[in-house]
């Protein structure tokens, strides 16, 4: 199973032309399209490797943050693709990205320098060394913002807390890792979630404060699951899973959205549209809109998906899920 991976230069050059927002079939709204290059608003591209371009995207506070590792920066766009900020990361070996409630970009160097860099406009990056893993051999696989803490995921499973005064969460979290301990999944409004492949699809493990034993829910995926690309949660506690199914000859990505109680709200296969399979990344905004980062030979684009319009086979109209909140600041 390939792992899923659940910031720049000064503004000295003109901004590359951005395509106007449009509806991209079959239903994704084009937020931005940017070329390969070093200018602000463009993105660096490697010639070889499994991840040829930006390795991470995060949507929050009405903005889209994209990690441009090649040029050591995070570029921040508004909901129409206009470049707002370029945040220098001071490193070209960062892999993972998160955003806190104040709009700071959190970038994680998981394998080389083993540190977190906190990026804020007009300030030098704040560097926080990584602690030892909770179990020997586990590697960092995710980062999230907690209350005065960085939440670090290890091995796509265990989440620990690293004290970091001033960090603000994007939304209220039902559970936090205890001092010196860990959560067995990613934080959600209700508690925590972990996703694993099962024989015919995937299983969601849902934990919450008032339940000593997590709930396990199984969902079939036609053809089975080849690999999980991303696992995201929003402020309402909804959960989005992006995966590659084995049986799709077009290499489409299946996205499944669940309620915080684990009820399937929507499911759809959407175009991957990237140079390599691992270069299609996702972010679920706190308001519940899904953002997809993908690449082509020409450059990078981000699509916004409103999953509430997809519908779910077998769910009567009166039980249709409530639409996500409109994107905007907190």
mmCIF file of C-alpha atoms in Angstrom:
data_model
loop_
_atom_site.group_PDB
_atom_site.id
_atom_site.type_symbol
_atom_site.label_atom_id
_atom_site.label_comp_id
_atom_site.label_asym_id
_atom_site.label_seq_id
_atom_site.Cartn_x
_atom_site.Cartn_y
_atom_site.Cartn_z
ATOM 1 C CA UNK A 1 0.000 0.000 0.000
ATOM 2 C CA UNK A 2 1.405 3.310 -1.012
ATOM 3 C CA UNK A 3 1.337 5.843 1.812
ATOM 4 C CA UNK A 4 -1.015 8.705 1.679
ATOM 5 C CA UNK A 5 0.169 11.692 2.685
ATOM 6 C CA UNK A 6 -2.934 12.620 4.944
ATOM 7 C CA UNK A 7 6.086 27.129 2.653
ATOM 8 C CA UNK A 8 9.040 31.755 -0.738
ATOM 9 C CA UNK A 9 10.336 34.368 -2.608
ATOM 10 C CA UNK A 10 9.567 38.112 -2.385
ATOM 11 C CA UNK A 11 6.983 39.495 -4.772
ATOM 12 C CA UNK A 12 9.514 40.697 -7.329
ATOM 13 C CA UNK A 13 7.931 39.323 -10.490
ATOM 14 C CA UNK A 14 4.482 39.897 -12.004
ATOM 15 C CA UNK A 15 1.727 37.517 -11.073
ATOM 16 C CA UNK A 16 1.024 34.918 -13.779
ATOM 17 C CA UNK A 17 -2.365 35.232 -15.376
ATOM 18 C CA UNK A 18 -5.013 33.261 -13.529
ATOM 19 C CA UNK A 19 -7.878 31.621 -15.345
ATOM 20 C CA UNK A 20 -11.303 32.904 -14.286
ATOM 21 C CA UNK A 21 -13.382 30.658 -12.089
ATOM 22 C CA UNK A 22 -15.571 28.326 -14.110
ATOM 23 C CA UNK A 23 -17.513 25.134 -13.693
ATOM 24 C CA UNK A 24 -15.298 22.187 -14.577
ATOM 25 C CA UNK A 25 -17.230 19.049 -15.495
ATOM 26 C CA UNK A 26 -18.435 16.968 -13.838
ATOM 27 C CA UNK A 27 -19.134 19.588 -11.178
ATOM 28 C CA UNK A 28 -15.858 20.850 -9.734
ATOM 29 C CA UNK A 29 -15.323 24.641 -9.720
ATOM 30 C CA UNK A 30 -11.912 25.716 -10.963
ATOM 31 C CA UNK A 31 -10.430 27.910 -8.214
ATOM 32 C CA UNK A 32 -7.024 28.499 -9.775
ATOM 33 C CA UNK A 33 -4.727 27.353 -12.541
ATOM 34 C CA UNK A 34 -1.031 28.205 -12.295
ATOM 35 C CA UNK A 35 1.993 27.379 -14.487
ATOM 36 C CA UNK A 36 5.234 25.701 -13.528
ATOM 37 C CA UNK A 37 7.949 28.216 -12.664
ATOM 38 C CA UNK A 38 9.665 30.236 -9.953
ATOM 39 C CA UNK A 39 7.621 33.466 -10.138
ATOM 40 C CA UNK A 40 5.127 34.201 -7.358
ATOM 41 C CA UNK A 41 1.902 32.411 -8.232
ATOM 42 C CA UNK A 42 3.735 29.656 -10.138
ATOM 43 C CA UNK A 43 4.996 26.367 -8.709
ATOM 44 C CA UNK A 44 8.206 24.398 -8.793
ATOM 45 C CA UNK A 45 8.352 21.031 -10.526
ATOM 46 C CA UNK A 46 10.801 18.174 -10.190
ATOM 47 C CA UNK A 47 11.847 16.131 -13.211
ATOM 48 C CA UNK A 48 11.724 12.763 -11.479
ATOM 49 C CA UNK A 49 10.071 11.144 -8.496
ATOM 50 C CA UNK A 50 6.609 10.188 -7.353
ATOM 51 C CA UNK A 51 5.620 13.733 -6.267
ATOM 52 C CA UNK A 52 6.615 16.079 -9.078
ATOM 53 C CA UNK A 53 4.999 19.250 -7.782
ATOM 54 C CA UNK A 54 3.308 20.707 -4.684
ATOM 55 C CA UNK A 55 2.865 17.944 -2.096
ATOM 56 C CA UNK A 56 0.060 19.492 -0.017
ATOM 57 C CA UNK A 57 -2.967 21.803 -0.030
ATOM 58 C CA UNK A 58 -4.999 23.223 2.872
ATOM 59 C CA UNK A 59 -8.233 25.238 2.688
ATOM 60 C CA UNK A 60 -9.271 27.478 5.581
ATOM 61 C CA UNK A 61 -10.599 30.973 6.356
ATOM 62 C CA UNK A 62 -11.737 31.466 2.737
ATOM 63 C CA UNK A 63 -8.199 30.856 1.471
ATOM 64 C CA UNK A 64 -6.280 28.087 -0.252
ATOM 65 C CA UNK A 65 -2.750 27.360 0.976
ATOM 66 C CA UNK A 66 -0.396 25.386 -1.290
ATOM 67 C CA UNK A 67 3.012 24.081 -0.268
ATOM 68 C CA UNK A 68 5.635 24.750 -2.973
ATOM 69 C CA UNK A 69 8.501 22.649 -1.703
ATOM 70 C CA UNK A 70 10.785 23.191 -4.707
ATOM 71 C CA UNK A 71 11.069 26.910 -3.913
ATOM 72 C CA UNK A 72 10.619 26.595 -0.155
ATOM 73 C CA UNK A 73 7.394 28.553 0.272
ATOM 74 C CA UNK A 74 3.683 28.427 0.935
ATOM 75 C CA UNK A 75 1.511 30.401 -1.497
ATOM 76 C CA UNK A 76 -1.868 31.649 -0.329
ATOM 77 C CA UNK A 77 -4.775 32.341 -2.721
ATOM 78 C CA UNK A 78 -8.311 33.606 -2.250
ATOM 79 C CA UNK A 79 -11.384 31.685 -3.370
ATOM 80 C CA UNK A 80 -11.100 33.090 -6.920
ATOM 81 C CA UNK A 81 -7.447 32.217 -7.465
ATOM 82 C CA UNK A 82 -5.901 35.618 -6.633
ATOM 83 C CA UNK A 83 -2.477 35.401 -4.989
ATOM 84 C CA UNK A 84 -2.612 36.978 -1.522
ATOM 85 C CA UNK A 85 0.603 35.960 0.228
ATOM 86 C CA UNK A 86 3.889 34.175 -0.318
ATOM 87 C CA UNK A 87 5.239 32.798 2.956
ATOM 88 C CA UNK A 88 8.939 31.802 2.918
ATOM 89 C CA UNK A 89 9.464 28.448 4.616
ATOM 90 C CA UNK A 90 13.259 28.664 4.847
ATOM 91 C CA UNK A 91 13.469 25.000 3.840
ATOM 92 C CA UNK A 92 13.063 22.924 0.693
ATOM 93 C CA UNK A 93 12.590 19.593 2.430
ATOM 94 C CA UNK A 94 9.148 20.200 3.967
ATOM 95 C CA UNK A 95 6.460 17.652 3.099
ATOM 96 C CA UNK A 96 3.214 18.281 4.986
ATOM 97 C CA UNK A 97 1.004 21.331 5.553
ATOM 98 C CA UNK A 98 -1.683 22.511 7.960
ATOM 99 C CA UNK A 99 -3.266 25.866 8.861
ATOM 100 C CA UNK A 100 -4.176 27.098 12.326
ATOM 101 C CA UNK A 101 -7.127 29.243 13.377
ATOM 102 C CA UNK A 102 -5.139 32.493 13.002
ATOM 103 C CA UNK A 103 -4.104 31.692 9.423
ATOM 104 C CA UNK A 104 -0.567 30.560 10.210
ATOM 105 C CA UNK A 105 0.881 27.900 7.919
ATOM 106 C CA UNK A 106 2.368 24.879 9.668
ATOM 107 C CA UNK A 107 4.841 22.898 7.554
ATOM 108 C CA UNK A 108 6.403 19.637 8.612
ATOM 109 C CA UNK A 109 9.819 18.335 7.579
ATOM 110 C CA UNK A 110 9.233 14.702 8.386
ATOM 111 C CA UNK A 111 12.347 12.996 7.059
ATOM 112 C CA UNK A 112 15.351 15.356 6.703
ATOM 113 C CA UNK A 113 15.417 18.068 9.385
ATOM 114 C CA UNK A 114 12.630 16.516 11.466
ATOM 115 C CA UNK A 115 11.038 19.789 12.517
ATOM 116 C CA UNK A 116 7.899 21.906 12.214
ATOM 117 C CA UNK A 117 8.111 25.433 10.786
ATOM 118 C CA UNK A 118 5.411 27.942 11.706
ATOM 119 C CA UNK A 119 4.976 30.555 8.980
ATOM 120 C CA UNK A 120 3.393 33.954 9.547
ATOM 121 C CA UNK A 121 3.437 37.009 7.279
ATOM 122 C CA UNK A 122 6.175 39.488 8.167
ATOM 123 C CA UNK A 123 7.915 37.152 10.616
ATOM 124 C CA UNK A 124 10.801 34.711 10.371
ATOM 125 C CA UNK A 125 9.761 31.040 10.493
ATOM 126 C CA UNK A 126 9.424 29.670 14.002
ATOM 127 C CA UNK A 127 11.137 26.283 14.211
ATOM 128 C CA UNK A 128 9.963 23.526 16.562
ATOM 129 C CA UNK A 129 11.968 20.251 16.650
ATOM 130 C CA UNK A 130 10.017 17.010 16.405
ATOM 131 C CA UNK A 131 9.842 14.822 19.500
ATOM 132 C CA UNK A 132 10.600 11.128 19.526
ATOM 133 C CA UNK A 133 7.836 8.958 18.018
ATOM 134 C CA UNK A 134 5.370 7.348 20.436
ATOM 135 C CA UNK A 135 6.558 3.952 19.228
ATOM 136 C CA UNK A 136 9.926 3.040 17.700
ATOM 137 C CA UNK A 137 9.988 3.134 13.901
ATOM 138 C CA UNK A 138 6.895 5.287 13.380
ATOM 139 C CA UNK A 139 7.340 8.172 10.924
ATOM 140 C CA UNK A 140 5.403 11.472 10.886
ATOM 141 C CA UNK A 141 2.408 11.341 8.542
ATOM 142 C CA UNK A 142 0.305 14.397 9.429
ATOM 143 C CA UNK A 143 0.126 17.674 11.320
ATOM 144 C CA UNK A 144 -2.841 19.561 12.809
ATOM 145 C CA UNK A 145 -3.380 22.669 14.929
ATOM 146 C CA UNK A 146 -4.515 22.236 18.525
ATOM 147 C CA UNK A 147 -5.038 24.695 21.369
ATOM 148 C CA UNK A 148 -1.510 25.947 22.171
ATOM 149 C CA UNK A 149 -0.222 22.733 20.657
ATOM 150 C CA UNK A 150 0.878 21.014 17.471
ATOM 151 C CA UNK A 151 -0.860 17.684 16.925
ATOM 152 C CA UNK A 152 1.413 15.209 15.152
ATOM 153 C CA UNK A 153 0.260 12.028 13.453
ATOM 154 C CA UNK A 154 2.627 9.062 13.330
ATOM 155 C CA UNK A 155 2.326 6.087 10.985
ATOM 156 C CA UNK A 156 -1.128 7.149 9.765
ATOM 157 C CA UNK A 157 -2.491 6.109 13.148
ATOM 158 C CA UNK A 158 -1.280 7.600 16.449
ATOM 159 C CA UNK A 159 -1.583 11.339 17.214
ATOM 160 C CA UNK A 160 0.517 13.044 19.905
ATOM 161 C CA UNK A 161 0.510 16.603 21.242
ATOM 162 C CA UNK A 162 3.550 18.927 21.207
ATOM 163 C CA UNK A 163 3.112 22.081 23.367
ATOM 164 C CA UNK A 164 3.339 25.235 21.234
ATOM 165 C CA UNK A 165 1.960 28.432 22.836
ATOM 166 C CA UNK A 166 -0.057 30.670 20.521
ATOM 167 C CA UNK A 167 -1.283 28.011 18.102
ATOM 168 C CA UNK A 168 -5.045 28.071 17.594
ATOM 169 C CA UNK A 169 -7.249 25.212 16.328
ATOM 170 C CA UNK A 170 -9.453 25.612 13.256
ATOM 171 C CA UNK A 171 -12.401 24.123 15.105
ATOM 172 C CA UNK A 172 -13.296 22.642 18.479
ATOM 173 C CA UNK A 173 -11.849 19.183 18.965
ATOM 174 C CA UNK A 174 -13.694 16.532 20.922
ATOM 175 C CA UNK A 175 -10.569 14.887 22.295
ATOM 176 C CA UNK A 176 -6.905 15.785 22.623
ATOM 177 C CA UNK A 177 -3.950 13.476 23.245
ATOM 178 C CA UNK A 178 -3.250 13.139 26.977
ATOM 179 C CA UNK A 179 0.138 14.337 28.283
ATOM 180 C CA UNK A 180 2.699 11.718 27.325
ATOM 181 C CA UNK A 181 0.048 9.681 25.509
ATOM 182 C CA UNK A 182 -1.693 9.599 22.151
ATOM 183 C CA UNK A 183 -4.993 9.404 20.294
ATOM 184 C CA UNK A 184 -5.438 6.335 18.073
ATOM 185 C CA UNK A 185 -6.640 8.499 15.150
ATOM 186 C CA UNK A 186 -6.939 11.995 13.669
ATOM 187 C CA UNK A 187 -8.787 14.602 15.774
ATOM 188 C CA UNK A 188 -12.397 15.457 14.899
ATOM 189 C CA UNK A 189 -15.100 17.577 16.530
ATOM 190 C CA UNK A 190 -16.558 14.435 18.060
ATOM 191 C CA UNK A 191 -13.341 12.688 19.027
ATOM 192 C CA UNK A 192 -11.029 10.931 16.584
ATOM 193 C CA UNK A 193 -11.160 8.920 13.352
ATOM 194 C CA UNK A 194 -8.964 6.343 11.713
ATOM 195 C CA UNK A 195 -9.538 4.668 8.335
ATOM 196 C CA UNK A 196 -8.190 1.265 7.350
ATOM 197 C CA UNK A 197 -8.616 -0.946 4.324
ATOM 198 C CA UNK A 198 -10.862 -3.951 4.815
ATOM 199 C CA UNK A 199 -11.514 -6.994 2.680
ATOM 200 C CA UNK A 200 -14.183 -5.429 0.445
ATOM 201 C CA UNK A 201 -13.718 -1.723 1.070
ATOM 202 C CA UNK A 202 -12.766 0.380 4.057
ATOM 203 C CA UNK A 203 -13.483 0.565 7.760
ATOM 204 C CA UNK A 204 -13.950 3.732 9.804
ATOM 205 C CA UNK A 205 -12.885 3.619 13.437
ATOM 206 C CA UNK A 206 -14.683 6.371 15.370
ATOM 207 C CA UNK A 207 -13.749 7.283 18.938
ATOM 208 C CA UNK A 208 -15.377 9.788 21.262
ATOM 209 C CA UNK A 209 -15.053 10.992 24.830
ATOM 210 C CA UNK A 210 -18.088 9.156 26.205
ATOM 211 C CA UNK A 211 -17.331 5.797 24.556
ATOM 212 C CA UNK A 212 -14.508 3.662 25.981
ATOM 213 C CA UNK A 213 -14.518 1.401 22.914
ATOM 214 C CA UNK A 214 -14.332 2.893 19.377
ATOM 215 C CA UNK A 215 -17.092 2.143 16.895
ATOM 216 C CA UNK A 216 -16.068 0.314 13.725
ATOM 217 C CA UNK A 217 -18.140 0.842 10.561
ATOM 218 C CA UNK A 218 -17.503 -0.996 7.300
ATOM 219 C CA UNK A 219 -18.324 0.387 3.846
ATOM 220 C CA UNK A 220 -17.985 -1.570 0.598
ATOM 221 C CA UNK A 221 -15.968 -0.134 -2.296
ATOM 222 C CA UNK A 222 -16.507 -1.721 -5.681
ATOM 223 C CA UNK A 223 -13.353 -3.590 -6.619
ATOM 224 C CA UNK A 224 -11.741 -2.934 -3.233
ATOM 225 C CA UNK A 225 -9.336 -0.209 -2.090
ATOM 226 C CA UNK A 226 -5.857 0.085 -3.594
ATOM 227 C CA UNK A 227 -4.714 2.947 -1.340
ATOM 228 C CA UNK A 228 -6.087 5.799 0.754
ATOM 229 C CA UNK A 229 -4.952 9.262 -0.383
ATOM 230 C CA UNK A 230 -6.400 11.581 2.252
ATOM 231 C CA UNK A 231 -8.512 11.659 5.398
ATOM 232 C CA UNK A 232 -10.036 15.020 6.398
ATOM 233 C CA UNK A 233 -12.568 16.406 8.890
ATOM 234 C CA UNK A 234 -14.477 19.717 9.168
ATOM 235 C CA UNK A 235 -15.880 21.805 12.037
ATOM 236 C CA UNK A 236 -19.229 19.971 11.883
ATOM 237 C CA UNK A 237 -17.414 16.684 12.446
ATOM 238 C CA UNK A 238 -17.995 15.400 8.913
ATOM 239 C CA UNK A 239 -15.290 13.151 7.522
ATOM 240 C CA UNK A 240 -14.023 12.903 3.937
ATOM 241 C CA UNK A 241 -11.961 9.990 2.628
ATOM 242 C CA UNK A 242 -10.248 10.037 -0.792
ATOM 243 C CA UNK A 243 -9.031 6.704 -2.166
ATOM 244 C CA UNK A 244 -7.990 4.824 -5.261
ATOM 245 C CA UNK A 245 -10.270 1.842 -6.035
ATOM 246 C CA UNK A 246 -8.656 -1.179 -7.672
ATOM 247 C CA UNK A 247 -11.160 -1.623 -10.490
ATOM 248 C CA UNK A 248 -11.265 1.846 -12.142
ATOM 249 C CA UNK A 249 -9.569 1.743 -15.582
ATOM 250 C CA UNK A 250 -9.559 5.572 -15.739
ATOM 251 C CA UNK A 251 -7.678 5.909 -12.409
ATOM 252 C CA UNK A 252 -10.461 8.033 -10.977
ATOM 253 C CA UNK A 253 -10.481 8.857 -7.276
ATOM 254 C CA UNK A 254 -13.405 7.863 -5.097
ATOM 255 C CA UNK A 255 -14.385 10.406 -2.447
ATOM 256 C CA UNK A 256 -16.688 9.357 0.387
ATOM 257 C CA UNK A 257 -18.144 11.858 2.878
ATOM 258 C CA UNK A 258 -19.533 10.711 6.226
ATOM 259 C CA UNK A 259 -21.454 12.361 9.042
ATOM 260 C CA UNK A 260 -19.713 12.613 12.406
ATOM 261 C CA UNK A 261 -21.707 9.551 13.474
ATOM 262 C CA UNK A 262 -20.383 7.603 10.485
ATOM 263 C CA UNK A 263 -23.398 7.734 8.145
ATOM 264 C CA UNK A 264 -22.461 7.880 4.461
ATOM 265 C CA UNK A 265 -23.623 11.258 3.112
ATOM 266 C CA UNK A 266 -22.132 11.247 -0.386
ATOM 267 C CA UNK A 267 -19.878 9.173 -2.613
ATOM 268 C CA UNK A 268 -18.508 9.893 -6.079
ATOM 269 C CA UNK A 269 -15.630 9.029 -8.377
ATOM 270 C CA UNK A 270 -13.900 12.133 -9.730
ATOM 271 C CA UNK A 271 -11.022 12.565 -12.203
ATOM 272 C CA UNK A 272 -7.569 12.276 -10.698
ATOM 273 C CA UNK A 273 -6.016 14.423 -13.406
ATOM 274 C CA UNK A 274 -2.433 14.380 -12.114
ATOM 275 C CA UNK A 275 0.936 13.457 -13.587
ATOM 276 C CA UNK A 276 1.392 10.797 -10.930
ATOM 277 C CA UNK A 277 -1.175 9.142 -8.713
ATOM 278 C CA UNK A 278 0.167 10.590 -5.469
ATOM 279 C CA UNK A 279 -0.041 14.154 -6.776
ATOM 280 C CA UNK A 280 -3.799 14.491 -6.338
ATOM 281 C CA UNK A 281 -4.225 15.897 -2.834
ATOM 282 C CA UNK A 282 -7.335 16.967 -0.922
ATOM 283 C CA UNK A 283 -8.416 19.331 1.842
ATOM 284 C CA UNK A 284 -11.808 19.631 3.521
ATOM 285 C CA UNK A 285 -12.345 23.234 4.614
ATOM 286 C CA UNK A 286 -13.810 23.899 8.085
ATOM 287 C CA UNK A 287 -17.034 24.908 6.281
ATOM 288 C CA UNK A 288 -17.249 21.508 4.571
ATOM 289 C CA UNK A 289 -16.172 22.198 0.967
ATOM 290 C CA UNK A 290 -13.692 19.810 -0.626
ATOM 291 C CA UNK A 291 -10.601 21.141 -2.435
ATOM 292 C CA UNK A 292 -8.569 19.021 -4.846
ATOM 293 C CA UNK A 293 -4.999 19.842 -5.880
ATOM 294 C CA UNK A 294 -3.881 18.195 -9.107
ATOM 295 C CA UNK A 295 -1.102 18.599 -11.634
ATOM 296 C CA UNK A 296 -0.543 18.343 -15.383
ATOM 297 C CA UNK A 297 2.334 18.881 -17.779
ATOM 298 C CA UNK A 298 1.248 22.554 -17.953
ATOM 299 C CA UNK A 299 1.014 23.295 -14.258
ATOM 300 C CA UNK A 300 -1.136 23.126 -11.136
ATOM 301 C CA UNK A 301 -4.850 23.551 -10.628
ATOM 302 C CA UNK A 302 -7.214 23.483 -7.667
ATOM 303 C CA UNK A 303 -10.857 22.429 -7.910
ATOM 304 C CA UNK A 304 -13.588 23.050 -5.355
ATOM 305 C CA UNK A 305 -16.209 20.316 -4.957
ATOM 306 C CA UNK A 306 -19.593 20.766 -3.259
ATOM 307 C CA UNK A 307 -20.252 17.176 -2.250
ATOM 308 C CA UNK A 308 -23.821 17.969 -1.094
ATOM 309 C CA UNK A 309 -24.820 18.048 -4.792
ATOM 310 C CA UNK A 310 -23.586 14.540 -5.474
ATOM 311 C CA UNK A 311 -26.386 12.657 -3.745
ATOM 312 C CA UNK A 312 -26.146 9.152 -2.342
ATOM 313 C CA UNK A 313 -27.834 6.140 -3.975
ATOM 314 C CA UNK A 314 -30.490 4.673 -1.715
ATOM 315 C CA UNK A 315 -30.951 7.801 0.425
ATOM 316 C CA UNK A 316 -34.468 9.337 0.100
ATOM 317 C CA UNK A 317 -34.528 13.048 -0.800
ATOM 318 C CA UNK A 318 -35.965 13.994 2.607
ATOM 319 C CA UNK A 319 -32.788 12.601 4.189
ATOM 320 C CA UNK A 320 -30.434 14.454 1.864
ATOM 321 C CA UNK A 321 -27.494 16.001 3.749
ATOM 322 C CA UNK A 322 -27.435 19.665 4.624
ATOM 323 C CA UNK A 323 -25.253 21.680 2.252
ATOM 324 C CA UNK A 324 -21.863 22.807 3.548
ATOM 325 C CA UNK A 325 -21.578 26.328 4.893
ATOM 326 C CA UNK A 326 -20.369 28.986 2.492
ATOM 327 C CA UNK A 327 -16.630 29.545 2.585
ATOM 328 C CA UNK A 328 -15.560 32.567 4.591
ATOM 329 C CA UNK A 329 -13.521 33.850 7.492
ATOM 330 C CA UNK A 330 -14.092 32.752 11.034
#
